[in-house]
PDB file of C-alpha atoms in Angstrom:
ATOM      1  CA  UNK R   1      70.644  -6.195 -12.615  1.00 47.00           C
ATOM      2  CA  UNK R   2      73.761  -5.580 -10.517  1.00 48.00           C
ATOM      3  CA  UNK R   3      72.059  -2.917  -8.401  1.00 50.00           C
ATOM      4  CA  UNK R   4      68.963  -5.011  -7.817  1.00 50.00           C
ATOM      5  CA  UNK R   5      71.161  -7.979  -6.898  1.00 51.00           C
ATOM      6  CA  UNK R   6      72.813  -5.922  -4.171  1.00 52.00           C
ATOM      7  CA  UNK R   7      69.442  -4.929  -2.739  1.00 52.00           C
ATOM      8  CA  UNK R   8      68.240  -8.523  -2.839  1.00 49.00           C
ATOM      9  CA  UNK R   9      71.473  -9.870  -1.362  1.00 53.00           C
ATOM     10  CA  UNK R  10      70.969  -7.755   1.756  1.00 52.00           C
ATOM     11  CA  UNK R  11      67.424  -9.047   2.150  1.00 49.00           C
ATOM     12  CA  UNK R  12      68.597 -12.610   1.502  1.00 49.00           C
ATOM     13  CA  UNK R  13      71.154 -12.349   4.301  1.00 49.00           C
ATOM     14  CA  UNK R  14      68.333 -11.256   6.575  1.00 47.00           C
ATOM     15  CA  UNK R  15      66.249 -14.202   5.398  1.00 46.00           C
ATOM     16  CA  UNK R  16      68.979 -16.670   6.325  1.00 46.00           C
ATOM     17  CA  UNK R  17      69.688 -15.027   9.669  1.00 46.00           C
ATOM     18  CA  UNK R  18      66.000 -14.950  10.483  1.00 45.00           C
ATOM     19  CA  UNK R  19      65.707 -18.716  10.407  1.00 42.00           C
ATOM     20  CA  UNK R  20      67.490 -18.933  13.774  1.00 40.00           C
ATOM     21  CA  UNK R  21      64.606 -17.168  15.455  1.00 39.00           C
ATOM     22  CA  UNK R  22      61.701 -18.079  13.206  1.00 39.00           C
ATOM     23  CA  UNK R  23      62.383 -21.807  13.274  1.00 41.00           C
ATOM     24  CA  UNK R  24      63.023 -22.618  16.942  1.00 39.00           C
ATOM     25  CA  UNK R  25      62.669 -26.367  16.458  1.00 39.00           C
ATOM     26  CA  UNK R  26      65.574 -26.315  13.993  1.00 37.00           C
ATOM     27  CA  UNK R  27      67.915 -24.122  16.031  1.00 38.00           C
ATOM     28  CA  UNK R  28      68.759 -23.033  19.558  1.00 35.00           C
ATOM     29  CA  UNK R  29      66.012 -20.737  20.854  1.00 37.00           C
ATOM     30  CA  UNK R  30      66.993 -17.687  22.870  1.00 35.00           C
ATOM     31  CA  UNK R  31      65.532 -19.293  26.021  1.00 37.00           C
ATOM     32  CA  UNK R  32      68.098 -22.082  25.780  1.00 37.00           C
ATOM     33  CA  UNK R  33      70.817 -19.601  26.662  1.00 35.00           C
ATOM     34  CA  UNK R  34      69.292 -19.201  30.117  1.00 41.00           C
ATOM     35  CA  UNK R  35      70.232 -21.683  32.853  1.00 39.00           C
ATOM     36  CA  UNK R  36      66.714 -23.085  33.015  1.00 44.00           C
ATOM     37  CA  UNK R  37      66.515 -23.524  29.233  1.00 44.00           C
ATOM     38  CA  UNK R  38      65.771 -26.924  27.754  1.00 48.00           C
ATOM     39  CA  UNK R  39      67.852 -28.333  24.912  1.00 49.00           C
ATOM     40  CA  UNK R  40      66.067 -28.254  21.527  1.00 52.00           C
ATOM     41  CA  UNK R  41      64.824 -31.428  19.924  1.00 55.00           C
ATOM     42  CA  UNK R  42      67.522 -32.971  17.750  1.00 51.00           C
ATOM     43  CA  UNK R  43      66.732 -33.466  14.062  1.00 55.00           C
ATOM     44  CA  UNK R  44      68.723 -35.056  11.287  1.00 65.00           C
ATOM     45  CA  UNK R  45      71.052 -32.536   9.671  1.00 64.00           C
ATOM     46  CA  UNK R  46      69.990 -33.228   6.089  1.00 75.00           C
ATOM     47  CA  UNK R  47      66.310 -32.689   6.837  1.00 77.00           C
ATOM     48  CA  UNK R  48      67.051 -29.491   8.774  1.00 76.00           C
ATOM     49  CA  UNK R  49      69.043 -28.056   5.855  1.00 76.00           C
ATOM     50  CA  UNK R  50      66.390 -29.119   3.350  1.00 78.00           C
ATOM     51  CA  UNK R  51      63.572 -27.510   5.345  1.00 78.00           C
ATOM     52  CA  UNK R  52      65.530 -24.269   5.789  1.00 74.00           C
ATOM     53  CA  UNK R  53      66.433 -24.183   2.076  1.00 76.00           C
ATOM     54  CA  UNK R  54      62.790 -24.459   0.985  1.00 76.00           C
ATOM     55  CA  UNK R  55      61.661 -21.912   3.549  1.00 76.00           C
ATOM     56  CA  UNK R  56      64.313 -19.402   2.431  1.00 75.00           C
ATOM     57  CA  UNK R  57      63.421 -20.094  -1.216  1.00 78.00           C
ATOM     58  CA  UNK R  58      59.729 -19.403  -0.608  1.00 77.00           C
ATOM     59  CA  UNK R  59      60.456 -16.242   1.353  1.00 74.00           C
ATOM     60  CA  UNK R  60      62.858 -14.992  -1.340  1.00 75.00           C
ATOM     61  CA  UNK R  61      60.225 -15.545  -4.028  1.00 77.00           C
ATOM     62  CA  UNK R  62      57.756 -13.574  -1.906  1.00 75.00           C
ATOM     63  CA  UNK R  63      60.349 -10.830  -1.477  1.00 73.00           C
ATOM     64  CA  UNK R  64      61.113 -10.544  -5.207  1.00 76.00           C
ATOM     65  CA  UNK R  65      57.425 -10.605  -6.127  1.00 77.00           C
ATOM     66  CA  UNK R  66      56.719  -7.732  -3.748  1.00 73.00           C
ATOM     67  CA  UNK R  67      59.710  -5.622  -4.879  1.00 73.00           C
ATOM     68  CA  UNK R  68      58.550  -5.953  -8.508  1.00 77.00           C
ATOM     69  CA  UNK R  69      55.481  -3.925  -7.552  1.00 78.00           C
ATOM     70  CA  UNK R  70      57.078  -1.210  -5.395  1.00 77.00           C
ATOM     71  CA  UNK R  71      59.154   1.750  -6.594  1.00 77.00           C
ATOM     72  CA  UNK R  72      62.199   2.631  -4.493  1.00 79.00           C
ATOM     73  CA  UNK R  73      63.635   6.131  -4.852  1.00 80.00           C
ATOM     74  CA  UNK R  74      67.365   6.084  -4.085  1.00 80.00           C
ATOM     75  CA  UNK R  75      67.478   9.490  -2.435  1.00 83.00           C
ATOM     76  CA  UNK R  76      68.672   9.280   1.191  1.00 87.00           C
ATOM     77  CA  UNK R  77      68.516  13.087   1.557  1.00 88.00           C
ATOM     78  CA  UNK R  78      64.770  13.164   0.885  1.00 89.00           C
ATOM     79  CA  UNK R  79      62.798  12.390   4.093  1.00 92.00           C
ATOM     80  CA  UNK R  80      59.813  11.283   2.000  1.00 90.00           C
ATOM     81  CA  UNK R  81      61.949   8.801   0.027  1.00 87.00           C
ATOM     82  CA  UNK R  82      63.462   7.466   3.254  1.00 90.00           C
ATOM     83  CA  UNK R  83      60.027   7.082   4.832  1.00 91.00           C
ATOM     84  CA  UNK R  84      58.628   5.335   1.748  1.00 88.00           C
ATOM     85  CA  UNK R  85      61.642   2.994   1.597  1.00 86.00           C
ATOM     86  CA  UNK R  86      61.171   2.111   5.282  1.00 88.00           C
ATOM     87  CA  UNK R  87      57.471   1.382   4.639  1.00 87.00           C
ATOM     88  CA  UNK R  88      58.304  -0.806   1.628  1.00 85.00           C
ATOM     89  CA  UNK R  89      60.884  -2.819   3.550  1.00 83.00           C
ATOM     90  CA  UNK R  90      58.505  -3.139   6.508  1.00 84.00           C
ATOM     91  CA  UNK R  91      55.815  -4.489   4.169  1.00 83.00           C
ATOM     92  CA  UNK R  92      58.368  -6.887   2.677  1.00 80.00           C
ATOM     93  CA  UNK R  93      59.254  -8.170   6.143  1.00 81.00           C
ATOM     94  CA  UNK R  94      55.604  -8.670   7.043  1.00 81.00           C
ATOM     95  CA  UNK R  95      54.774 -10.544   3.835  1.00 77.00           C
ATOM     96  CA  UNK R  96      57.916 -12.707   4.024  1.00 75.00           C
ATOM     97  CA  UNK R  97      57.602 -13.131   7.815  1.00 76.00           C
ATOM     98  CA  UNK R  98      60.988 -11.529   8.498  1.00 77.00           C
ATOM     99  CA  UNK R  99      62.270  -9.795  11.600  1.00 79.00           C
ATOM    100  CA  UNK R 100      62.255  -6.017  11.848  1.00 76.00           C
ATOM    101  CA  UNK R 101      65.558  -4.199  12.302  1.00 74.00           C
ATOM    102  CA  UNK R 102      64.806  -3.566  15.986  1.00 76.00           C
ATOM    103  CA  UNK R 103      63.936  -7.262  16.462  1.00 82.00           C
ATOM    104  CA  UNK R 104      67.205  -8.269  14.807  1.00 84.00           C
ATOM    105  CA  UNK R 105      69.137  -5.920  17.092  1.00 84.00           C
ATOM    106  CA  UNK R 106      67.352  -7.325  20.141  1.00 87.00           C
ATOM    107  CA  UNK R 107      68.097 -10.896  19.071  1.00 90.00           C
ATOM    108  CA  UNK R 108      71.762 -10.088  18.357  1.00 91.00           C
ATOM    109  CA  UNK R 109      72.089  -8.520  21.799  1.00 92.00           C
ATOM    110  CA  UNK R 110      70.666 -11.679  23.377  1.00 92.00           C
ATOM    111  CA  UNK R 111      73.079 -13.886  21.429  1.00 92.00           C
ATOM    112  CA  UNK R 112      76.231 -11.813  21.910  1.00 93.00           C
ATOM    113  CA  UNK R 113      75.757 -10.963  25.588  1.00 94.00           C
ATOM    114  CA  UNK R 114      74.255 -14.098  27.137  1.00 93.00           C
ATOM    115  CA  UNK R 115      77.613 -15.248  28.535  1.00 93.00           C
ATOM    116  CA  UNK R 116      78.727 -11.832  29.837  1.00 96.00           C
ATOM    117  CA  UNK R 117      78.596 -11.942  33.669  1.00 96.00           C
ATOM    118  CA  UNK R 118      79.243  -8.299  34.600  1.00 96.00           C
ATOM    119  CA  UNK R 119      77.455  -5.042  33.821  1.00 96.00           C
ATOM    120  CA  UNK R 120      80.523  -3.124  32.606  1.00 96.00           C
ATOM    121  CA  UNK R 121      81.479  -5.641  29.915  1.00 96.00           C
ATOM    122  CA  UNK R 122      77.795  -5.841  28.920  1.00 96.00           C
ATOM    123  CA  UNK R 123      77.557  -2.068  28.377  1.00 95.00           C
ATOM    124  CA  UNK R 124      80.841  -2.022  26.453  1.00 95.00           C
ATOM    125  CA  UNK R 125      79.544  -4.821  24.197  1.00 94.00           C
ATOM    126  CA  UNK R 126      76.366  -2.826  23.505  1.00 92.00           C
ATOM    127  CA  UNK R 127      78.508   0.160  22.521  1.00 91.00           C
ATOM    128  CA  UNK R 128      80.607  -2.031  20.211  1.00 91.00           C
ATOM    129  CA  UNK R 129      77.491  -3.403  18.535  1.00 89.00           C
ATOM    130  CA  UNK R 130      76.065   0.108  18.077  1.00 85.00           C
ATOM    131  CA  UNK R 131      79.261   1.351  16.449  1.00 85.00           C
ATOM    132  CA  UNK R 132      79.353  -1.639  14.090  1.00 83.00           C
ATOM    133  CA  UNK R 133      75.810  -0.873  12.925  1.00 76.00           C
ATOM    134  CA  UNK R 134      76.677   2.787  12.357  1.00 71.00           C
ATOM    135  CA  UNK R 135      74.197   4.063  14.946  1.00 71.00           C
ATOM    136  CA  UNK R 136      75.417   7.432  16.224  1.00 69.00           C
ATOM    137  CA  UNK R 137      75.308   8.193  19.956  1.00 71.00           C
ATOM    138  CA  UNK R 138      74.484  11.882  19.572  1.00 69.00           C
ATOM    139  CA  UNK R 139      73.411  12.635  23.160  1.00 77.00           C
ATOM    140  CA  UNK R 140      76.306  11.022  25.031  1.00 83.00           C
ATOM    141  CA  UNK R 141      73.955   8.745  26.964  1.00 87.00           C
ATOM    142  CA  UNK R 142      76.496   5.906  27.046  1.00 89.00           C
ATOM    143  CA  UNK R 143      79.015   8.095  28.904  1.00 91.00           C
ATOM    144  CA  UNK R 144      76.355   8.937  31.484  1.00 93.00           C
ATOM    145  CA  UNK R 145      75.498   5.248  31.845  1.00 94.00           C
ATOM    146  CA  UNK R 146      79.133   4.363  32.497  1.00 95.00           C
ATOM    147  CA  UNK R 147      79.327   7.183  35.062  1.00 96.00           C
ATOM    148  CA  UNK R 148      76.213   5.754  36.717  1.00 96.00           C
ATOM    149  CA  UNK R 149      77.838   2.316  36.779  1.00 96.00           C
ATOM    150  CA  UNK R 150      80.960   3.811  38.388  1.00 97.00           C
ATOM    151  CA  UNK R 151      78.737   5.382  41.062  1.00 96.00           C
ATOM    152  CA  UNK R 152      76.943   2.103  41.817  1.00 96.00           C
ATOM    153  CA  UNK R 153      80.151   0.060  41.921  1.00 97.00           C
ATOM    154  CA  UNK R 154      81.682   2.619  44.285  1.00 96.00           C
ATOM    155  CA  UNK R 155      78.617   2.292  46.508  1.00 96.00           C
ATOM    156  CA  UNK R 156      78.621  -1.529  46.581  1.00 96.00           C
ATOM    157  CA  UNK R 157      82.462  -1.601  46.674  1.00 96.00           C
ATOM    158  CA  UNK R 158      82.813  -4.305  44.006  1.00 96.00           C
ATOM    159  CA  UNK R 159      82.214  -4.895  40.277  1.00 96.00           C
ATOM    160  CA  UNK R 160      78.504  -5.086  39.485  1.00 96.00           C
ATOM    161  CA  UNK R 161      77.448  -8.509  38.258  1.00 97.00           C
ATOM    162  CA  UNK R 162      74.323  -9.012  36.157  1.00 95.00           C
ATOM    163  CA  UNK R 163      72.884 -11.530  38.623  1.00 95.00           C
ATOM    164  CA  UNK R 164      73.191  -9.053  41.510  1.00 96.00           C
ATOM    165  CA  UNK R 165      69.531  -8.074  41.807  1.00 95.00           C
ATOM    166  CA  UNK R 166      70.050  -5.344  44.398  1.00 95.00           C
ATOM    167  CA  UNK R 167      72.966  -3.818  42.495  1.00 96.00           C
ATOM    168  CA  UNK R 168      71.093  -3.937  39.181  1.00 96.00           C
ATOM    169  CA  UNK R 169      68.119  -2.259  40.882  1.00 95.00           C
ATOM    170  CA  UNK R 170      70.432   0.588  41.933  1.00 96.00           C
ATOM    171  CA  UNK R 171      71.802   0.889  38.397  1.00 96.00           C
ATOM    172  CA  UNK R 172      68.304   0.799  36.901  1.00 95.00           C
ATOM    173  CA  UNK R 173      67.304   3.671  39.188  1.00 95.00           C
ATOM    174  CA  UNK R 174      70.304   5.673  37.948  1.00 95.00           C
ATOM    175  CA  UNK R 175      69.382   4.884  34.338  1.00 94.00           C
ATOM    176  CA  UNK R 176      65.823   6.055  35.018  1.00 92.00           C
ATOM    177  CA  UNK R 177      67.247   9.406  36.105  1.00 93.00           C
ATOM    178  CA  UNK R 178      69.230   9.627  32.849  1.00 92.00           C
ATOM    179  CA  UNK R 179      66.140   8.751  30.800  1.00 89.00           C
ATOM    180  CA  UNK R 180      64.122  11.360  32.659  1.00 90.00           C
ATOM    181  CA  UNK R 181      66.798  13.970  31.946  1.00 88.00           C
ATOM    182  CA  UNK R 182      66.513  13.318  28.203  1.00 85.00           C
ATOM    183  CA  UNK R 183      62.732  12.901  28.228  1.00 86.00           C
ATOM    184  CA  UNK R 184      62.906   9.194  27.364  1.00 83.00           C
ATOM    185  CA  UNK R 185      59.773   7.326  28.443  1.00 83.00           C
ATOM    186  CA  UNK R 186      58.865   3.645  28.173  1.00 81.00           C
ATOM    187  CA  UNK R 187      55.509   4.513  26.627  1.00 85.00           C
ATOM    188  CA  UNK R 188      57.378   6.195  23.766  1.00 84.00           C
ATOM    189  CA  UNK R 189      59.219   3.005  22.790  1.00 81.00           C
ATOM    190  CA  UNK R 190      57.138   2.523  19.585  1.00 85.00           C
ATOM    191  CA  UNK R 191      58.186   6.021  18.482  1.00 85.00           C
ATOM    192  CA  UNK R 192      61.842   5.261  19.198  1.00 82.00           C
ATOM    193  CA  UNK R 193      61.591   2.022  17.213  1.00 82.00           C
ATOM    194  CA  UNK R 194      60.126   3.943  14.278  1.00 86.00           C
ATOM    195  CA  UNK R 195      62.967   6.482  14.473  1.00 85.00           C
ATOM    196  CA  UNK R 196      65.478   3.622  14.509  1.00 82.00           C
ATOM    197  CA  UNK R 197      63.863   2.053  11.431  1.00 85.00           C
ATOM    198  CA  UNK R 198      64.126   5.415   9.604  1.00 88.00           C
ATOM    199  CA  UNK R 199      67.801   5.814  10.545  1.00 86.00           C
ATOM    200  CA  UNK R 200      68.573   2.337   9.263  1.00 84.00           C
ATOM    201  CA  UNK R 201      66.502   2.919   6.113  1.00 86.00           C
ATOM    202  CA  UNK R 202      68.472   6.088   5.385  1.00 89.00           C
ATOM    203  CA  UNK R 203      71.776   4.253   5.926  1.00 86.00           C
ATOM    204  CA  UNK R 204      70.681   1.497   3.527  1.00 82.00           C
ATOM    205  CA  UNK R 205      69.650   4.057   0.889  1.00 84.00           C
ATOM    206  CA  UNK R 206      73.029   5.782   1.271  1.00 86.00           C
ATOM    207  CA  UNK R 207      74.721   2.435   0.670  1.00 84.00           C
ATOM    208  CA  UNK R 208      72.577   1.814  -2.409  1.00 79.00           C
ATOM    209  CA  UNK R 209      73.336   5.308  -3.689  1.00 80.00           C
ATOM    210  CA  UNK R 210      77.040   4.623  -3.238  1.00 81.00           C
ATOM    211  CA  UNK R 211      76.761   1.281  -5.062  1.00 76.00           C
ATOM    212  CA  UNK R 212      74.564   2.543  -7.898  1.00 72.00           C
ATOM    213  CA  UNK R 213      77.228   4.347 -10.025  1.00 74.00           C
ATOM    214  CA  UNK R 214      79.504   1.305  -9.909  1.00 75.00           C
ATOM    215  CA  UNK R 215      76.610  -0.980 -10.847  1.00 70.00           C
ATOM    216  CA  UNK R 216      75.602   1.302 -13.746  1.00 69.00           C
ATOM    217  CA  UNK R 217      79.189   1.482 -15.005  1.00 72.00           C
ATOM    218  CA  UNK R 218      79.341  -2.299 -14.998  1.00 72.00           C
ATOM    219  CA  UNK R 219      76.051  -2.420 -16.906  1.00 68.00           C
ATOM    220  CA  UNK R 220      77.255   0.169 -19.408  1.00 69.00           C
ATOM    221  CA  UNK R 221      80.273  -1.976 -20.352  1.00 72.00           C
ATOM    222  CA  UNK R 222      77.935  -4.560 -21.822  1.00 73.00           C
ATOM    223  CA  UNK R 223      77.646  -4.306 -25.590  1.00 71.00           C
ATOM    224  CA  UNK R 224      73.886  -3.723 -25.663  1.00 66.00           C
ATOM    225  CA  UNK R 225      74.123  -0.743 -23.282  1.00 65.00           C
ATOM    226  CA  UNK R 226      77.327   1.011 -24.315  1.00 66.00           C
ATOM    227  CA  UNK R 227      75.533   3.706 -26.380  1.00 67.00           C
ATOM    228  CA  UNK R 228      72.962   4.521 -23.698  1.00 67.00           C
ATOM    229  CA  UNK R 229      73.277   7.546 -21.416  1.00 67.00           C
ATOM    230  CA  UNK R 230      73.691   6.919 -17.713  1.00 64.00           C
ATOM    231  CA  UNK R 231      70.391   7.809 -15.985  1.00 64.00           C
ATOM    232  CA  UNK R 232      70.182  10.152 -13.035  1.00 66.00           C
ATOM    233  CA  UNK R 233      70.036   8.571  -9.591  1.00 63.00           C
ATOM    234  CA  UNK R 234      66.498   9.773  -8.864  1.00 63.00           C
ATOM    235  CA  UNK R 235      65.161   8.302 -12.097  1.00 64.00           C
ATOM    236  CA  UNK R 236      66.306   4.769 -11.267  1.00 64.00           C
ATOM    237  CA  UNK R 237      63.558   2.216 -10.779  1.00 62.00           C
ATOM    238  CA  UNK R 238      64.801  -1.058  -9.342  1.00 62.00           C
ATOM    239  CA  UNK R 239      61.662  -2.814 -10.627  1.00 63.00           C
ATOM    240  CA  UNK R 240      63.183  -2.608 -14.141  1.00 57.00           C
ATOM    241  CA  UNK R 241      66.228  -4.585 -12.999  1.00 56.00           C
ATOM    242  CA  UNK R 242      64.476  -7.480 -11.248  1.00 56.00           C
TER     243      UNK R 242
END
């Protein structure tokens, strides 16, 4: 039960976080961060909390019901297991009306950068967020982006602000050159999103694999399980613990 609880707790945190976007009338929509945004309609606090509680409860029941039917192989080194895990979690998100990992990242970027006025601080914040999520910058693109920013700021002879349309156009042109160098195209965005989902799925499986021995040891200390042999990682079926 301990291992399944850890899997569910991660999904539950996503459920709660998702309410900010999925229930715009009960929270501040992303558009409200813009200058032209309109303040959301005020509702009584008790009713807001009650509505969110029931929505999270219903989504969690949907989540548990779906996970009872799907087998998850805790093997982050097996590409097939990683792919299957990503598909399962994607199906869970669709059935429970949750955000995808890429949508969560996009929303977090909007929230954490809306007050940043200049391009340099914005790029540094993106790097900080990437590092926190464990996403590896293997190609050194961020260094090239900062070099491009240095070039633009040298050309305009001042720090580049995000509301400087001409300056941002110059920076965007430099970024396009970087993307072209690495073969990154806008039409390939769906493929990049899929690759991101697989990277995150692998990281989550690695975390589960790390947690599993501790969870099994805790289970084994219980009187009814003390004489049972500890199963191998690949034989674990989380459906038996839900």
